[in-house]
Every structure is written in C-alpha cells, then in structure tokens.
C-alpha cells in the first residue's frame, strides 16, 4: 500500500519503532521524519540516533542545531557523545 501511494492503516510512530527495531534505519528515518512534522520535540533524540546509525553525522548535527534554535529542547550530554563532539559533551557535563 505504501508503494502505491496509499497510506498504510498503521500509525507512523508504530511503523517507525518497528523499522528501527528491525534495523531498517532508512525506513525508520522516513517514518520519524513524518512524525517530526506533528511532534518535533518528541522525535529529536530518535532522529539523532537513526542518522548516526546511517552514518549521516551532518544530518544529526543539523537536527541538534535545529532543536537548539527553534524547539527550546534541553540538550542532553549523550547527544553530543553520539555525534563525537567531545568538548561540547564535557562542557555540558561540567555545567550540570
């Protein structure tokens, strides 16, 4: 159904979670991006994780920058660690 242009009768969050669980990260990214349009703050961590798994570090850093500027999301230290931004992670831990 998804390939024929018709939406699947299953929630995108469910499909995204199942795709990530099955290590189908490209499909998980597709569904998380769809979910991001409705609930952006809830998807930030998952999008960073999925993009990191797909070795798309620039996209993950872009999500982090967007979350900082527009979503007022409290940044977490593990996000910096996943992106290998060690100095930023250390600074965030020290500020805590």
Tab-separated table of C-alpha atoms in Angstrom:
chain	number	residue	atom	x	y	z
A	1	UNK	CA	0.000	0.000	0.000
A	2	UNK	CA	2.803	2.403	0.853
A	3	UNK	CA	4.429	1.967	-2.554
A	4	UNK	CA	1.189	2.517	-4.439
A	5	UNK	CA	0.751	5.939	-2.853
A	6	UNK	CA	-1.875	4.906	-0.357
A	7	UNK	CA	-1.124	5.421	3.320
A	8	UNK	CA	-0.823	2.334	5.472
A	9	UNK	CA	-3.601	1.891	8.025
A	10	UNK	CA	-0.989	1.764	10.824
A	11	UNK	CA	0.279	4.724	12.855
A	12	UNK	CA	3.612	6.155	11.650
A	13	UNK	CA	5.053	6.003	15.179
A	14	UNK	CA	4.393	2.282	15.312
A	15	UNK	CA	5.918	1.714	11.886
A	16	UNK	CA	8.960	3.821	12.767
A	17	UNK	CA	9.545	1.952	16.001
A	18	UNK	CA	9.238	-1.426	14.295
A	19	UNK	CA	11.545	-0.385	11.464
A	20	UNK	CA	14.183	0.760	13.959
A	21	UNK	CA	13.797	-2.455	15.947
A	22	UNK	CA	14.379	-4.459	12.744
A	23	UNK	CA	17.451	-2.332	11.903
A	24	UNK	CA	15.753	-0.908	8.802
A	25	UNK	CA	17.143	2.532	9.618
A	26	UNK	CA	16.337	4.195	6.296
A	27	UNK	CA	12.665	3.302	6.668
A	28	UNK	CA	12.748	4.279	10.352
A	29	UNK	CA	14.138	7.665	9.324
A	30	UNK	CA	11.304	8.083	6.827
A	31	UNK	CA	8.640	7.464	9.451
A	32	UNK	CA	10.372	9.548	12.144
A	33	UNK	CA	10.583	12.475	9.726
A	34	UNK	CA	6.846	12.112	9.107
A	35	UNK	CA	6.276	12.108	12.865
A	36	UNK	CA	8.585	15.133	13.258
A	37	UNK	CA	6.088	17.314	11.395
A	38	UNK	CA	3.475	16.724	14.104
A	39	UNK	CA	5.579	16.358	17.287
A	40	UNK	CA	9.104	17.700	16.712
A	41	UNK	CA	10.351	17.769	20.301
A	42	UNK	CA	9.476	14.121	20.855
A	43	UNK	CA	11.494	12.990	17.832
A	44	UNK	CA	14.802	14.791	18.294
A	45	UNK	CA	16.621	12.018	20.139
A	46	UNK	CA	15.348	9.301	17.799
A	47	UNK	CA	16.321	11.285	14.706
A	48	UNK	CA	19.833	11.858	16.048
A	49	UNK	CA	20.175	8.164	16.823
A	50	UNK	CA	18.860	6.980	13.447
A	51	UNK	CA	21.020	9.412	11.478
A	52	UNK	CA	24.039	8.302	13.492
A	53	UNK	CA	23.263	4.666	12.666
A	54	UNK	CA	23.073	5.617	8.989
A	55	UNK	CA	26.434	7.425	9.339
A	56	UNK	CA	24.840	10.747	8.447
A	57	UNK	CA	26.560	12.825	11.081
A	58	UNK	CA	25.884	16.122	9.304
A	59	UNK	CA	22.150	15.442	9.366
A	60	UNK	CA	22.301	14.523	13.053
A	61	UNK	CA	24.208	17.728	13.826
A	62	UNK	CA	21.636	19.674	11.837
A	63	UNK	CA	18.842	18.208	13.945
A	64	UNK	CA	20.739	19.163	17.086
A	65	UNK	CA	21.214	22.733	15.830
A	66	UNK	CA	17.556	23.000	14.856
A	67	UNK	CA	16.474	21.736	18.266
A	68	UNK	CA	18.678	24.332	19.948
A	69	UNK	CA	17.443	27.257	17.871
A	70	UNK	CA	13.760	26.607	17.325
A	71	UNK	CA	12.457	23.966	19.720
A	72	UNK	CA	13.988	25.108	23.010
A	73	UNK	CA	14.835	21.493	23.794
A	74	UNK	CA	17.152	20.876	26.717
A	75	UNK	CA	20.235	19.361	25.153
A	76	UNK	CA	21.462	16.147	26.669
A	77	UNK	CA	25.068	15.147	27.032
A	78	UNK	CA	24.686	11.734	25.316
A	79	UNK	CA	23.593	13.512	22.140
A	80	UNK	CA	26.967	15.227	21.951
A	81	UNK	CA	28.678	11.907	22.654
A	82	UNK	CA	26.837	10.189	19.802
A	83	UNK	CA	27.999	12.931	17.467
A	84	UNK	CA	31.567	12.622	18.784
A	85	UNK	CA	31.572	16.236	19.917
A	86	UNK	CA	33.632	15.500	22.998
A	87	UNK	CA	34.394	19.089	24.017
A	88	UNK	CA	30.719	20.047	23.916
A	89	UNK	CA	29.790	16.960	25.917
A	90	UNK	CA	32.421	17.734	28.538
A	91	UNK	CA	31.238	21.336	28.770
A	92	UNK	CA	27.622	20.186	29.164
A	93	UNK	CA	28.611	17.748	31.913
A	94	UNK	CA	30.569	20.469	33.726
A	95	UNK	CA	27.629	22.888	33.547
A	96	UNK	CA	25.382	20.313	35.118
